[in-house]
Short mmCIF file of C-alpha atoms in Angstrom, two decimals:
data_model
loop_
_atom_site.label_atom_id
_atom_site.label_comp_id
_atom_site.label_asym_id
_atom_site.label_seq_id
_atom_site.Cartn_x
_atom_site.Cartn_y
_atom_site.Cartn_z
CA MET A 1 -18.65 -36.63 49.51
CA ILE A 2 -17.54 -33.18 50.62
CA ALA A 3 -13.86 -32.36 51.06
CA LEU A 4 -12.76 -30.41 54.14
CA GLY A 5 -9.06 -30.20 53.40
CA PHE A 6 -5.92 -32.13 52.55
CA ALA A 7 -3.50 -34.18 54.61
CA PHE A 8 -0.25 -35.87 53.66
CA GLU A 9 -0.67 -38.81 56.00
CA HIS A 10 -3.67 -41.05 56.42
CA MET A 11 -5.36 -39.92 59.59
CA ASP A 12 -8.51 -40.62 61.48
CA GLY A 13 -9.85 -39.79 64.92
CA VAL A 14 -12.83 -37.56 64.21
CA THR A 15 -16.12 -39.38 63.83
CA GLY A 16 -17.65 -38.79 60.41
CA VAL A 17 -14.41 -37.67 58.76
CA THR A 18 -12.69 -40.11 56.42
CA CYS A 19 -9.47 -40.02 54.42
CA ARG A 20 -9.65 -40.59 50.65
CA ARG A 21 -6.66 -40.82 48.36
CA ALA A 22 -6.33 -37.70 46.15
CA GLY A 23 -3.21 -37.51 44.02
CA ASP A 24 -0.17 -37.91 46.25
CA CYS A 25 -2.07 -36.84 49.35
CA TYR A 26 -5.35 -37.51 51.13
CA ALA A 27 -8.59 -35.56 51.10
CA LEU A 28 -10.37 -35.27 54.44
CA CYS A 29 -13.96 -36.06 53.56
CA LEU A 30 -17.40 -35.81 55.01
CA ALA A 31 -20.70 -37.36 53.95
CA GLU A 32 -22.80 -34.96 51.88
CA GLN A 33 -25.63 -34.80 54.43
CA ALA A 34 -23.24 -34.12 57.33
CA GLY A 35 -21.76 -30.98 55.79
CA ARG A 36 -24.58 -29.27 53.99
CA THR A 37 -24.07 -25.87 55.63
CA SER A 38 -20.93 -23.85 56.09
CA ARG A 39 -21.42 -23.98 59.88
CA GLU A 40 -21.49 -27.79 59.83
CA ARG A 41 -18.33 -27.89 57.73
CA LEU A 42 -16.64 -25.38 60.05
CA GLY A 43 -17.61 -27.55 63.04
CA TYR A 44 -15.87 -30.59 61.55
CA LEU A 45 -12.80 -28.52 60.64
CA VAL A 46 -12.57 -27.29 64.23
CA ARG A 47 -12.86 -30.86 65.54
CA CYS A 48 -10.04 -32.04 63.26
CA PHE A 49 -7.95 -29.03 64.29
CA SER A 50 -8.59 -29.66 68.00
CA GLU A 51 -7.41 -33.24 67.54
CA GLY A 52 -4.07 -31.82 66.45
CA MET A 53 -4.35 -33.05 62.87
CA ALA A 54 -1.90 -31.47 60.44
CA PHE A 55 -3.96 -30.58 57.40
CA LEU A 56 -4.55 -27.91 54.82
CA PRO A 57 -8.09 -26.61 55.35
CA LEU A 58 -10.49 -25.61 52.61
CA HIS A 59 -12.69 -22.59 53.31
CA PRO A 60 -15.89 -23.94 54.91
CA ALA A 61 -18.02 -21.34 53.12
CA GLN A 62 -17.07 -23.03 49.88
CA LYS A 63 -18.61 -26.47 49.32
CA THR A 64 -15.91 -28.57 47.64
CA THR A 65 -16.75 -32.00 46.29
CA LEU A 66 -14.34 -34.93 46.45
CA GLY A 67 -14.05 -34.74 42.64
CA GLN A 68 -12.99 -31.10 42.83
CA ALA A 69 -10.53 -31.94 45.60
CA GLU A 70 -8.99 -34.69 43.47
CA GLU A 71 -8.59 -32.20 40.63
CA MET A 72 -6.94 -29.71 42.99
CA ALA A 73 -4.58 -32.39 44.25
CA MET A 74 -3.47 -33.03 40.67
CA ASN A 75 -2.99 -29.38 39.72
CA ALA A 76 -2.08 -27.36 42.82
CA ASP A 77 1.13 -27.39 44.81
CA LEU A 78 -0.51 -28.52 48.02
CA HIS A 79 2.76 -29.37 49.75
CA ARG A 80 3.89 -25.77 49.39
CA ALA A 81 0.48 -24.47 50.51
CA LEU A 82 0.55 -26.70 53.60
CA ALA A 83 4.07 -25.58 54.46
CA LYS A 84 2.78 -21.99 54.68
CA VAL A 85 0.18 -22.78 57.34
CA ALA A 86 1.68 -25.82 59.07
CA GLY A 87 1.61 -25.47 62.83
CA THR A 88 -0.51 -22.34 62.72
CA GLY A 89 -4.06 -21.29 63.46
CA GLN A 90 -6.03 -18.11 63.01
CA LEU A 91 -7.34 -15.77 65.66
CA THR A 92 -10.36 -13.81 64.52
CA LEU A 93 -10.80 -10.26 65.77
CA SER A 94 -14.30 -8.82 65.55
CA LEU A 95 -15.16 -5.24 66.42
CA ALA A 96 -18.79 -4.24 66.94
CA PRO A 97 -20.72 -1.38 68.55
CA LEU A 98 -21.38 -1.89 72.25
CA ARG A 99 -25.00 -0.89 71.86
CA PRO A 100 -27.41 -1.72 69.05
CA LEU A 101 -27.18 0.49 66.00
CA GLN A 102 -29.29 3.61 66.09
CA ASN A 103 -32.57 3.77 64.25
CA ALA A 104 -32.45 4.77 60.63
CA PRO A 105 -32.00 8.53 60.26
CA CYS A 106 -35.18 10.38 59.38
CA THR A 107 -33.75 13.23 57.33
CA GLY A 108 -31.33 13.35 54.45
CA GLN A 109 -28.93 15.46 56.46
CA SER A 110 -28.81 13.05 59.40
CA TRP A 111 -28.42 10.15 56.96
CA LEU A 112 -25.42 11.87 55.39
CA ARG A 113 -23.94 12.52 58.82
CA GLN A 114 -24.32 8.87 59.72
CA LYS A 115 -22.63 7.81 56.48
CA GLN A 116 -19.72 10.11 57.27
CA CYS A 117 -19.46 8.73 60.82
CA ASP A 118 -19.44 5.18 59.41
CA GLN A 119 -16.67 6.13 57.01
CA ASP A 120 -14.60 7.76 59.78
CA ARG A 121 -15.08 4.71 61.97
CA LEU A 122 -13.95 2.40 59.18
CA VAL A 123 -10.70 4.33 58.84
CA THR A 124 -9.97 4.31 62.59
CA ASP A 125 -10.93 0.62 62.92
CA THR A 126 -8.65 -0.33 60.04
CA ALA A 127 -5.74 1.50 61.67
CA MET A 128 -6.47 -0.20 64.99
CA PHE A 129 -6.51 -3.67 63.44
CA GLU A 130 -3.17 -2.87 61.84
CA ARG A 131 -1.73 -1.84 65.22
CA LEU A 132 -2.99 -5.06 66.82
CA GLY A 133 -1.46 -7.15 64.01
CA GLU A 134 1.85 -5.34 64.31
CA ALA A 135 1.91 -5.84 68.09
CA VAL A 136 1.60 -9.60 67.67
CA GLN A 137 3.98 -9.55 64.69
CA CYS A 138 1.98 -11.84 62.49
CA LYS A 139 0.32 -11.98 59.12
CA ALA A 140 -3.16 -10.39 58.99
CA SER A 141 -5.99 -10.95 56.54
CA GLU A 142 -7.83 -8.14 54.81
CA LEU A 143 -10.61 -6.47 56.74
CA ARG A 144 -14.11 -7.92 56.34
CA ARG A 145 -16.96 -5.53 56.86
CA SER A 146 -20.54 -6.52 57.59
CA HIS A 147 -23.58 -4.65 58.82
CA HIS A 148 -22.83 -5.67 62.40
CA ALA A 149 -19.08 -5.67 62.72
CA GLN A 150 -15.68 -5.56 61.18
CA GLN A 151 -13.37 -8.54 61.29
CA CYS A 152 -9.86 -9.57 60.45
CA ASP A 153 -7.85 -12.74 61.05
CA LEU A 154 -4.33 -13.11 62.42
CA LEU A 155 -2.18 -16.10 61.51
CA ILE A 156 -0.24 -17.25 64.56
CA GLU A 157 1.79 -20.25 65.61
CA ARG A 158 -0.31 -22.65 67.64
CA GLN A 159 2.15 -22.64 70.51
CA ASP A 160 2.01 -18.82 70.56
CA GLU A 161 -1.71 -18.61 71.24
CA ALA A 162 -1.48 -17.60 74.89
CA ARG A 163 1.27 -15.05 74.23
CA ALA A 164 -0.64 -13.52 71.32
CA LYS A 165 -3.84 -13.22 73.35
CA ALA A 166 -1.97 -11.57 76.22
CA ILE A 167 -0.44 -9.02 73.86
CA LEU A 168 -3.78 -8.31 72.18
CA ALA A 169 -5.45 -7.76 75.57
CA LYS A 170 -2.72 -5.37 76.63
CA VAL A 171 -2.76 -3.36 73.40
CA ALA A 172 -6.57 -3.30 73.19
CA ALA A 173 -6.83 -1.97 76.74
CA ASN A 174 -4.92 1.14 75.65
CA GLU A 175 -6.78 1.68 72.39
CA PRO A 176 -8.72 4.97 72.42
CA THR A 177 -10.65 3.91 69.31
CA LEU A 178 -12.28 1.11 71.28
CA ASP A 179 -14.50 3.59 73.06
CA ASN A 180 -18.00 2.09 73.34
CA ARG A 181 -17.06 -0.89 71.21
CA THR A 182 -16.84 -4.62 71.78
CA LEU A 183 -13.73 -6.46 70.63
CA SER A 184 -14.22 -10.21 70.40
CA ILE A 185 -11.15 -12.37 69.94
CA SER A 186 -12.03 -15.92 69.00
CA GLY A 187 -10.02 -19.01 68.15
CA LEU A 188 -7.82 -20.64 67.45
CA TRP A 189 -9.57 -21.60 64.22
CA PRO A 190 -8.04 -23.73 61.46
CA PRO A 191 -6.15 -21.27 59.21
CA PHE A 192 -8.53 -21.50 56.24
CA ALA A 193 -8.43 -17.73 55.59
CA PHE A 194 -4.72 -18.07 54.84
CA ALA A 195 -4.71 -21.37 52.95
CA ASN A 196 -5.93 -19.65 49.75
CA LEU A 197 -7.40 -22.80 48.29
CA ALA A 198 -10.29 -22.48 45.87
CA PRO A 199 -11.92 -25.42 44.10
CA PRO A 200 -11.70 -25.50 40.30
CA GLY A 201 -14.30 -23.35 38.60
CA SER A 202 -15.14 -21.26 41.69
CA ALA A 203 -15.39 -17.49 41.41
CA THR A 204 -14.09 -16.64 44.87
CA MET B 1 -14.92 5.36 78.03
CA THR B 2 -16.26 1.81 77.84
CA VAL B 3 -14.30 -1.06 76.37
CA GLU B 4 -15.52 -4.62 76.25
CA LEU B 5 -13.02 -7.33 75.44
CA HIS B 6 -14.05 -10.97 75.04
CA PHE B 7 -12.00 -14.09 74.43
CA ASP B 8 -13.78 -17.16 73.15
CA THR B 9 -12.55 -20.55 71.98
CA ALA B 10 -13.64 -21.83 68.58
CA ASP B 11 -15.87 -24.48 70.20
CA VAL B 12 -17.66 -21.96 72.39
CA ALA B 13 -18.14 -19.54 69.51
CA LEU B 14 -19.60 -22.27 67.30
CA GLN B 15 -22.03 -23.63 69.86
CA SER B 16 -23.17 -20.38 71.44
CA GLN B 17 -26.57 -18.83 70.83
CA ASN B 18 -25.25 -15.45 72.00
CA GLN B 19 -25.92 -12.91 69.25
CA ARG B 20 -22.41 -11.48 69.50
CA LEU B 21 -20.85 -14.89 68.85
CA VAL B 22 -23.39 -15.79 66.17
CA ASP B 23 -22.32 -12.61 64.36
CA VAL B 24 -18.64 -13.48 64.84
CA VAL B 25 -19.09 -16.91 63.22
CA ASP B 26 -21.29 -15.51 60.44
CA GLY B 27 -18.58 -12.97 59.64
CA LEU B 28 -15.94 -15.67 59.69
CA LEU B 29 -17.90 -17.63 57.10
CA ALA B 30 -18.52 -14.65 54.85
CA ASN B 31 -17.03 -15.49 51.49
CA GLY B 32 -17.60 -12.79 48.95
CA VAL B 33 -16.31 -9.47 47.78
CA VAL B 34 -18.10 -6.25 48.64
CA LEU B 35 -17.57 -3.35 46.28
CA ARG B 36 -18.45 -0.03 47.84
CA GLY B 37 -18.24 3.34 46.18
CA GLU B 38 -19.29 6.69 47.66
CA LEU B 39 -19.25 10.17 46.20
CA TRP B 40 -20.19 13.38 47.97
CA LEU B 41 -20.73 16.65 46.13
CA THR B 42 -20.16 19.44 48.64
CA VAL B 43 -20.20 23.21 48.25
CA ALA B 44 -19.03 25.46 51.10
CA ASP B 45 -19.25 22.59 53.60
CA VAL B 46 -22.83 21.89 52.60
CA GLU B 47 -23.43 18.39 51.28
CA LEU B 48 -25.61 18.60 48.22
CA VAL B 49 -25.51 15.20 46.57
CA PHE B 50 -24.51 11.72 47.70
CA LEU B 51 -24.02 8.86 45.28
CA GLY B 52 -23.53 5.41 46.77
CA LEU B 53 -23.04 1.98 45.25
CA ASP B 54 -22.86 -1.27 47.21
CA ALA B 55 -22.41 -4.51 45.29
CA LEU B 56 -21.81 -8.02 46.61
CA LEU B 57 -20.04 -10.58 44.47
CA THR B 58 -20.40 -14.10 45.79
CA THR B 59 -21.47 -17.59 44.78
CA PRO B 60 -25.15 -18.52 44.35
CA ASP B 61 -24.62 -21.20 47.02
CA LYS B 62 -23.67 -18.53 49.55
CA MET B 63 -26.61 -16.27 48.71
CA ARG B 64 -29.15 -19.09 49.02
CA LYS B 65 -30.89 -19.50 52.36
CA PRO B 66 -29.73 -22.67 54.19
CA ASP B 67 -33.12 -24.36 53.86
CA ALA B 68 -33.74 -23.32 50.27
CA PRO B 69 -33.71 -26.05 47.59
CA ALA B 70 -30.49 -26.34 45.58
#
């Protein structure tokens, strides 16, 4: 069995997800074959979240067995961890170039210039994410950087979703650093980026 | 100046085949630490040497392709 998160009341309502006793709480579990990939696990987490379940989500990128979840339930202060994210969700902001990235530079000089442009863009993007987080007045995750885009997550109250999105749209519309960029705001997602739960023995 | 702003629900983002949303979900599921170091040696505004180091620390499970054997 794979654990998706923890709940403090026995709950059901999502097909394929079962509740198993783990310490003084319950582990939300999934059959091994139903949650082999991180996308599958994320899908089930979103379904539980959409059903309004109050639970402490594990990061879907990390495959946590029921045995590991039971160990966590014995050793971690899950009640305190749940209290931090209860009633919240995360909005994910993703910033990407509007057009596909240019072809690889053909000379050393142009390659260096591109590296410098990338570095400058990282600095301005980081500052912009900070401004967006401050406008909504919420906790923000650290910036994630990939080849395609930069992302960060904002932890907001579930009932504040519409207000937060309206503020983000207003602030983003006046952002000069968004020139020729695409800002995607997705969610609400379960707040797994803020739950800070790692199974025993994991490196991340 | 061109700005594109998109709002998507979690369900739409997960089920979409749109490359933008596929990238959003892939980024959301990224679970590792990237160490990046860069050093430029410059004389009189002329870049002479660039040293770069990119390292990714993550779990073997994350690095494995989804269809690869465990």
